[in-house]
Amino acid sequence: MSRIWDISQTLRPGIPVWPGDTPYSAEPSWVMENGCPVNVARLSLSTHTGTHADAPLHYHAEGQAMAEVALEAYIGPCLVLDLTHARGRVEPGDLPAGLPERLERVLLKTCARFPHEQWRADFTAVAAATIDLLAERGARLIGVDSPSLDPQDAKTLDAHQRVWHHRMAILEGLVLDDIEPGHYELIAPPLKLAHLDASPVRALLRSIEA
């Protein structure tokens, strides 16, 4: 039997969000009482809350909205890399010497323990040159445990723009605390949200049978 790891944040009141973005909130609209047979809730949240996929529309004026992106990039073999030694940005030199010549999806673990209860402005970003290197080896998706590929104060979004150039997909806010480096199957399709720039995802890893 294959093993499954949930590498998603739990969406909940108080979940840290990008400074100035919409806080998460949920409240009941129908309650199972006084003859009502069901519970139903309504949500308010940013499209970038928790573990999420960035649509190209988020960082490029000509980019696709979330409902229009191809799903193949979000499902299939992936490689998890431990890069907790990187500081500031993941540079090409931070990648392991034994990086495969060909790969499809890469998840970068940059923090030893995910900061579930607080926003960390000093998260580890990814250098544009690292995006280029991974793309040269065939990567069609890059995932990170940080809230963004680019630093919080970035204005030009260099890493995102290299992703656009290579037509890669992005996952951000992954929880990789208990994941050992190695090969897995990724299952993390975004919601089919029309006209929107991102989507929360339930990201899973599944062990690959020998």
PDB file of C-alpha atoms in Angstrom:
ATOM      1  CA  MET A   1       0.000   0.000   0.000  1.00  0.00           C
ATOM      2  CA  SER A   2       1.281   3.448  -0.886  1.00  0.00           C
ATOM      3  CA  ARG A   3       1.508   6.083   1.849  1.00  0.00           C
ATOM      4  CA  ILE A   4      -0.052   9.535   1.563  1.00  0.00           C
ATOM      5  CA  TRP A   5       1.228  12.730   3.196  1.00  0.00           C
ATOM      6  CA  ASP A   6      -0.921  15.852   3.420  1.00  0.00           C
ATOM      7  CA  ILE A   7       1.399  18.809   2.760  1.00  0.00           C
ATOM      8  CA  SER A   8      -1.305  21.488   3.034  1.00  0.00           C
ATOM      9  CA  GLN A   9      -1.935  24.131   5.663  1.00  0.00           C
ATOM     10  CA  THR A  10      -5.215  23.893   7.570  1.00  0.00           C
ATOM     11  CA  LEU A  11      -7.497  26.795   6.586  1.00  0.00           C
ATOM     12  CA  ARG A  12      -8.742  28.293   9.845  1.00  0.00           C
ATOM     13  CA  PRO A  13      -9.372  31.579  11.647  1.00  0.00           C
ATOM     14  CA  GLY A  14      -6.057  33.223  12.443  1.00  0.00           C
ATOM     15  CA  ILE A  15      -4.074  31.583   9.645  1.00  0.00           C
ATOM     16  CA  PRO A  16      -1.237  33.983   8.751  1.00  0.00           C
ATOM     17  CA  VAL A  17      -1.765  35.835   5.462  1.00  0.00           C
ATOM     18  CA  TRP A  18       0.333  38.202   3.382  1.00  0.00           C
ATOM     19  CA  PRO A  19       0.385  41.586   5.157  1.00  0.00           C
ATOM     20  CA  GLY A  20      -2.624  43.601   4.064  1.00  0.00           C
ATOM     21  CA  ASP A  21      -4.374  40.683   2.364  1.00  0.00           C
ATOM     22  CA  THR A  22      -7.858  39.417   3.249  1.00  0.00           C
ATOM     23  CA  PRO A  23      -7.955  37.520   6.569  1.00  0.00           C
ATOM     24  CA  TYR A  24      -9.675  34.153   6.645  1.00  0.00           C
ATOM     25  CA  SER A  25     -13.129  34.062   8.198  1.00  0.00           C
ATOM     26  CA  ALA A  26     -15.959  31.539   8.275  1.00  0.00           C
ATOM     27  CA  GLU A  27     -19.425  31.657   9.765  1.00  0.00           C
ATOM     28  CA  PRO A  28     -22.564  29.547   9.569  1.00  0.00           C
ATOM     29  CA  SER A  29     -25.304  30.567   7.177  1.00  0.00           C
ATOM     30  CA  TRP A  30     -27.588  27.642   8.053  1.00  0.00           C
ATOM     31  CA  VAL A  31     -27.443  25.701  11.320  1.00  0.00           C
ATOM     32  CA  MET A  32     -28.862  22.279  12.061  1.00  0.00           C
ATOM     33  CA  GLU A  33     -31.509  23.368  14.555  1.00  0.00           C
ATOM     34  CA  ASN A  34     -35.109  24.635  14.653  1.00  0.00           C
ATOM     35  CA  GLY A  35     -36.077  22.247  11.892  1.00  0.00           C
ATOM     36  CA  CYS A  36     -33.151  22.958   9.541  1.00  0.00           C
ATOM     37  CA  PRO A  37     -31.715  19.576   8.445  1.00  0.00           C
ATOM     38  CA  VAL A  38     -28.200  20.748   7.482  1.00  0.00           C
ATOM     39  CA  ASN A  39     -25.192  22.860   8.447  1.00  0.00           C
ATOM     40  CA  VAL A  40     -23.903  25.237   5.747  1.00  0.00           C
ATOM     41  CA  ALA A  41     -21.136  27.828   6.130  1.00  0.00           C
ATOM     42  CA  ARG A  42     -19.849  30.774   4.126  1.00  0.00           C
ATOM     43  CA  LEU A  43     -16.170  31.681   3.723  1.00  0.00           C
ATOM     44  CA  SER A  44     -14.188  34.844   3.151  1.00  0.00           C
ATOM     45  CA  LEU A  45     -10.543  34.434   2.179  1.00  0.00           C
ATOM     46  CA  SER A  46      -7.829  35.508  -0.215  1.00  0.00           C
ATOM     47  CA  THR A  47      -7.122  33.319  -3.222  1.00  0.00           C
ATOM     48  CA  HIS A  48      -3.584  33.083  -1.794  1.00  0.00           C
ATOM     49  CA  THR A  49      -4.593  31.814   1.643  1.00  0.00           C
ATOM     50  CA  GLY A  50      -2.565  28.895   2.951  1.00  0.00           C
ATOM     51  CA  THR A  51      -1.246  26.338   0.478  1.00  0.00           C
ATOM     52  CA  HIS A  52      -2.135  27.642  -2.966  1.00  0.00           C
ATOM     53  CA  ALA A  53      -1.410  27.631  -6.681  1.00  0.00           C
ATOM     54  CA  ASP A  54      -0.542  30.875  -8.445  1.00  0.00           C
ATOM     55  CA  ALA A  55      -2.234  31.328 -11.812  1.00  0.00           C
ATOM     56  CA  PRO A  56      -0.203  33.160 -14.476  1.00  0.00           C
ATOM     57  CA  LEU A  57      -2.772  35.975 -14.223  1.00  0.00           C
ATOM     58  CA  HIS A  58      -1.331  36.734 -10.778  1.00  0.00           C
ATOM     59  CA  TYR A  59       2.017  37.909 -12.098  1.00  0.00           C
ATOM     60  CA  HIS A  60       1.582  38.600 -15.821  1.00  0.00           C
ATOM     61  CA  ALA A  61      -1.011  40.743 -17.605  1.00  0.00           C
ATOM     62  CA  GLU A  62      -1.324  38.165 -20.405  1.00  0.00           C
ATOM     63  CA  GLY A  63      -1.458  35.178 -18.070  1.00  0.00           C
ATOM     64  CA  GLN A  64      -4.249  32.643 -17.783  1.00  0.00           C
ATOM     65  CA  ALA A  65      -6.766  32.680 -14.966  1.00  0.00           C
ATOM     66  CA  MET A  66      -6.951  29.688 -12.648  1.00  0.00           C
ATOM     67  CA  ALA A  67      -9.838  27.961 -14.421  1.00  0.00           C
ATOM     68  CA  GLU A  68      -7.885  28.004 -17.687  1.00  0.00           C
ATOM     69  CA  VAL A  69      -4.597  26.398 -16.626  1.00  0.00           C
ATOM     70  CA  ALA A  70      -3.738  22.858 -17.672  1.00  0.00           C
ATOM     71  CA  LEU A  71      -3.844  20.410 -14.764  1.00  0.00           C
ATOM     72  CA  GLU A  72      -1.085  18.036 -15.889  1.00  0.00           C
ATOM     73  CA  ALA A  73       1.613  20.019 -14.089  1.00  0.00           C
ATOM     74  CA  TYR A  74      -0.065  19.512 -10.701  1.00  0.00           C
ATOM     75  CA  ILE A  75      -0.256  15.713 -10.816  1.00  0.00           C
ATOM     76  CA  GLY A  76       2.653  13.316 -11.312  1.00  0.00           C
ATOM     77  CA  PRO A  77       6.187  12.414 -10.223  1.00  0.00           C
ATOM     78  CA  CYS A  78       8.034  15.001  -8.156  1.00  0.00           C
ATOM     79  CA  LEU A  79      11.318  15.442  -6.340  1.00  0.00           C
ATOM     80  CA  VAL A  80      11.518  16.962  -2.842  1.00  0.00           C
ATOM     81  CA  LEU A  81      14.805  18.731  -2.061  1.00  0.00           C
ATOM     82  CA  ASP A  82      16.004  19.717   1.417  1.00  0.00           C
ATOM     83  CA  LEU A  83      17.344  23.268   1.065  1.00  0.00           C
ATOM     84  CA  THR A  84      17.081  24.358   4.696  1.00  0.00           C
ATOM     85  CA  HIS A  85      20.719  25.458   4.449  1.00  0.00           C
ATOM     86  CA  ALA A  86      19.868  28.186   1.908  1.00  0.00           C
ATOM     87  CA  ARG A  87      19.754  31.760   3.167  1.00  0.00           C
ATOM     88  CA  GLY A  88      17.807  34.644   1.652  1.00  0.00           C
ATOM     89  CA  ARG A  89      17.288  33.040  -1.749  1.00  0.00           C
ATOM     90  CA  VAL A  90      17.768  29.533  -3.085  1.00  0.00           C
ATOM     91  CA  GLU A  91      20.646  29.989  -5.521  1.00  0.00           C
ATOM     92  CA  PRO A  92      21.761  27.412  -8.101  1.00  0.00           C
ATOM     93  CA  GLY A  93      24.732  26.559  -5.885  1.00  0.00           C
ATOM     94  CA  ASP A  94      22.369  25.551  -3.079  1.00  0.00           C
ATOM     95  CA  LEU A  95      20.944  22.703  -5.159  1.00  0.00           C
ATOM     96  CA  PRO A  96      22.423  19.235  -4.527  1.00  0.00           C
ATOM     97  CA  ALA A  97      25.263  18.052  -6.741  1.00  0.00           C
ATOM     98  CA  GLY A  98      23.337  14.903  -7.579  1.00  0.00           C
ATOM     99  CA  LEU A  99      20.322  16.709  -9.036  1.00  0.00           C
ATOM    100  CA  PRO A 100      18.795  14.510 -11.777  1.00  0.00           C
ATOM    101  CA  GLU A 101      19.425  15.546 -15.346  1.00  0.00           C
ATOM    102  CA  ARG A 102      15.686  15.334 -16.054  1.00  0.00           C
ATOM    103  CA  LEU A 103      12.835  16.117 -13.682  1.00  0.00           C
ATOM    104  CA  GLU A 104       9.215  17.238 -13.913  1.00  0.00           C
ATOM    105  CA  ARG A 105       8.160  18.713 -10.593  1.00  0.00           C
ATOM    106  CA  VAL A 106      10.362  20.032  -7.773  1.00  0.00           C
ATOM    107  CA  LEU A 107       9.355  20.918  -4.213  1.00  0.00           C
ATOM    108  CA  LEU A 108      11.841  22.979  -2.197  1.00  0.00           C
ATOM    109  CA  LYS A 109      11.927  22.555   1.573  1.00  0.00           C
ATOM    110  CA  THR A 110      13.490  25.741   2.943  1.00  0.00           C
ATOM    111  CA  CYS A 111      12.383  25.828   6.594  1.00  0.00           C
ATOM    112  CA  ALA A 112      12.923  23.161   9.233  1.00  0.00           C
ATOM    113  CA  ARG A 113       9.540  23.831  10.848  1.00  0.00           C
ATOM    114  CA  PHE A 114       6.671  25.606   9.141  1.00  0.00           C
ATOM    115  CA  PRO A 115       5.546  28.821  10.953  1.00  0.00           C
ATOM    116  CA  HIS A 116       1.852  27.954  11.340  1.00  0.00           C
ATOM    117  CA  GLU A 117       1.079  30.616  13.947  1.00  0.00           C
ATOM    118  CA  GLN A 118       2.929  33.686  12.709  1.00  0.00           C
ATOM    119  CA  TRP A 119       3.839  35.524   9.530  1.00  0.00           C
ATOM    120  CA  ARG A 120       7.578  35.416   8.771  1.00  0.00           C
ATOM    121  CA  ALA A 121       8.741  38.257   6.541  1.00  0.00           C
ATOM    122  CA  ASP A 122      12.237  36.762   6.256  1.00  0.00           C
ATOM    123  CA  PHE A 123      11.159  33.632   4.378  1.00  0.00           C
ATOM    124  CA  THR A 124      13.549  32.059   1.879  1.00  0.00           C
ATOM    125  CA  ALA A 125      12.788  33.052  -1.714  1.00  0.00           C
ATOM    126  CA  VAL A 126      14.070  31.526  -4.968  1.00  0.00           C
ATOM    127  CA  ALA A 127      16.595  33.133  -7.308  1.00  0.00           C
ATOM    128  CA  ALA A 128      15.600  33.621 -10.936  1.00  0.00           C
ATOM    129  CA  ALA A 129      18.692  31.680 -12.007  1.00  0.00           C
ATOM    130  CA  THR A 130      17.481  28.694 -10.014  1.00  0.00           C
ATOM    131  CA  ILE A 131      14.178  28.766 -11.899  1.00  0.00           C
ATOM    132  CA  ASP A 132      16.133  28.744 -15.158  1.00  0.00           C
ATOM    133  CA  LEU A 133      18.267  25.802 -14.084  1.00  0.00           C
ATOM    134  CA  LEU A 134      15.265  23.712 -13.055  1.00  0.00           C
ATOM    135  CA  ALA A 135      13.440  24.590 -16.267  1.00  0.00           C
ATOM    136  CA  GLU A 136      16.459  23.512 -18.321  1.00  0.00           C
ATOM    137  CA  ARG A 137      16.109  20.075 -16.740  1.00  0.00           C
ATOM    138  CA  GLY A 138      12.474  19.817 -17.692  1.00  0.00           C
ATOM    139  CA  ALA A 139      10.706  21.097 -14.575  1.00  0.00           C
ATOM    140  CA  ARG A 140       7.107  22.078 -15.294  1.00  0.00           C
ATOM    141  CA  LEU A 141       6.207  22.907 -11.665  1.00  0.00           C
ATOM    142  CA  ILE A 142       8.062  24.407  -8.732  1.00  0.00           C
ATOM    143  CA  GLY A 143       6.669  24.259  -5.198  1.00  0.00           C
ATOM    144  CA  VAL A 144       7.932  25.984  -2.057  1.00  0.00           C
ATOM    145  CA  ASP A 145       7.099  26.018   1.637  1.00  0.00           C
ATOM    146  CA  SER A 146       7.456  29.807   1.668  1.00  0.00           C
ATOM    147  CA  PRO A 147       4.507  32.101   0.852  1.00  0.00           C
ATOM    148  CA  SER A 148       6.134  33.322  -2.372  1.00  0.00           C
ATOM    149  CA  LEU A 149       8.934  32.568  -4.820  1.00  0.00           C
ATOM    150  CA  ASP A 150      10.011  36.205  -4.486  1.00  0.00           C
ATOM    151  CA  PRO A 151      10.894  38.149  -1.322  1.00  0.00           C
ATOM    152  CA  GLN A 152       8.156  40.037   0.496  1.00  0.00           C
ATOM    153  CA  ASP A 153       9.488  43.437  -0.621  1.00  0.00           C
ATOM    154  CA  ALA A 154      10.077  42.415  -4.265  1.00  0.00           C
ATOM    155  CA  LYS A 155       8.693  44.772  -6.916  1.00  0.00           C
ATOM    156  CA  THR A 156       9.851  43.138 -10.161  1.00  0.00           C
ATOM    157  CA  LEU A 157       8.995  39.531  -9.163  1.00  0.00           C
ATOM    158  CA  ASP A 158      12.022  38.151 -10.990  1.00  0.00           C
ATOM    159  CA  ALA A 159      11.402  34.508 -10.032  1.00  0.00           C
ATOM    160  CA  HIS A 160       7.741  34.675 -11.048  1.00  0.00           C
ATOM    161  CA  GLN A 161       8.707  36.243 -14.368  1.00  0.00           C
ATOM    162  CA  ARG A 162      11.134  33.407 -15.132  1.00  0.00           C
ATOM    163  CA  VAL A 163       8.352  30.953 -14.333  1.00  0.00           C
ATOM    164  CA  TRP A 164       6.190  32.803 -16.863  1.00  0.00           C
ATOM    165  CA  HIS A 165       9.003  32.652 -19.435  1.00  0.00           C
ATOM    166  CA  HIS A 166       9.281  28.871 -19.032  1.00  0.00           C
ATOM    167  CA  ARG A 167       5.501  28.330 -18.685  1.00  0.00           C
ATOM    168  CA  MET A 168       5.894  26.533 -15.366  1.00  0.00           C
ATOM    169  CA  ALA A 169       3.314  26.116 -12.602  1.00  0.00           C
ATOM    170  CA  ILE A 170       3.692  27.354  -9.021  1.00  0.00           C
ATOM    171  CA  LEU A 171       2.686  25.984  -5.626  1.00  0.00           C
ATOM    172  CA  GLU A 172       3.368  28.079  -2.522  1.00  0.00           C
ATOM    173  CA  GLY A 173       2.852  27.633   1.210  1.00  0.00           C
ATOM    174  CA  LEU A 174       3.487  23.877   1.280  1.00  0.00           C
ATOM    175  CA  VAL A 175       4.101  22.140   4.621  1.00  0.00           C
ATOM    176  CA  LEU A 176       7.117  19.865   4.191  1.00  0.00           C
ATOM    177  CA  ASP A 177       8.175  19.426   7.823  1.00  0.00           C
ATOM    178  CA  ASP A 178       7.849  15.629   7.881  1.00  0.00           C
ATOM    179  CA  ILE A 179       8.840  14.957   4.281  1.00  0.00           C
ATOM    180  CA  GLU A 180      12.191  13.322   3.601  1.00  0.00           C
ATOM    181  CA  PRO A 181      14.054  14.335   0.444  1.00  0.00           C
ATOM    182  CA  GLY A 182      13.332  12.029  -2.443  1.00  0.00           C
ATOM    183  CA  HIS A 183      10.882  10.993  -5.116  1.00  0.00           C
ATOM    184  CA  TYR A 184       7.097  11.047  -4.672  1.00  0.00           C
ATOM    185  CA  GLU A 185       3.898  11.479  -6.625  1.00  0.00           C
ATOM    186  CA  LEU A 186       2.343  14.939  -6.287  1.00  0.00           C
ATOM    187  CA  ILE A 187      -1.431  15.409  -6.352  1.00  0.00           C
ATOM    188  CA  ALA A 188      -2.374  19.097  -6.004  1.00  0.00           C
ATOM    189  CA  PRO A 189      -4.899  20.362  -8.574  1.00  0.00           C
ATOM    190  CA  PRO A 190      -6.267  23.872  -8.003  1.00  0.00           C
ATOM    191  CA  LEU A 191      -9.947  24.762  -7.907  1.00  0.00           C
ATOM    192  CA  LYS A 192     -11.562  25.724 -11.216  1.00  0.00           C
ATOM    193  CA  LEU A 193     -11.993  29.423 -10.380  1.00  0.00           C
ATOM    194  CA  ALA A 194     -13.039  31.595 -13.302  1.00  0.00           C
ATOM    195  CA  HIS A 195     -11.218  34.925 -13.839  1.00  0.00           C
ATOM    196  CA  LEU A 196      -9.137  34.537 -10.646  1.00  0.00           C
ATOM    197  CA  ASP A 197      -5.420  34.778  -9.990  1.00  0.00           C
ATOM    198  CA  ALA A 198      -4.852  31.836  -7.631  1.00  0.00           C
ATOM    199  CA  SER A 199      -6.530  28.994  -5.762  1.00  0.00           C
ATOM    200  CA  PRO A 200      -6.114  27.232  -2.437  1.00  0.00           C
ATOM    201  CA  VAL A 201      -5.191  23.569  -2.935  1.00  0.00           C
ATOM    202  CA  ARG A 202      -5.212  20.357  -0.893  1.00  0.00           C
ATOM    203  CA  ALA A 203      -1.698  19.197  -1.752  1.00  0.00           C
ATOM    204  CA  LEU A 204      -0.783  15.547  -1.261  1.00  0.00           C
ATOM    205  CA  LEU A 205       2.304  13.426  -1.724  1.00  0.00           C
ATOM    206  CA  ARG A 206       2.063   9.700  -2.356  1.00  0.00           C
ATOM    207  CA  SER A 207       4.884   7.242  -2.004  1.00  0.00           C
ATOM    208  CA  ILE A 208       6.109   5.674  -5.228  1.00  0.00           C
ATOM    209  CA  GLU A 209       6.046   1.879  -5.205  1.00  0.00           C
ATOM    210  CA  ALA A 210       9.347   0.256  -6.079  1.00  0.00           C
TER     211      ALA A 210
END
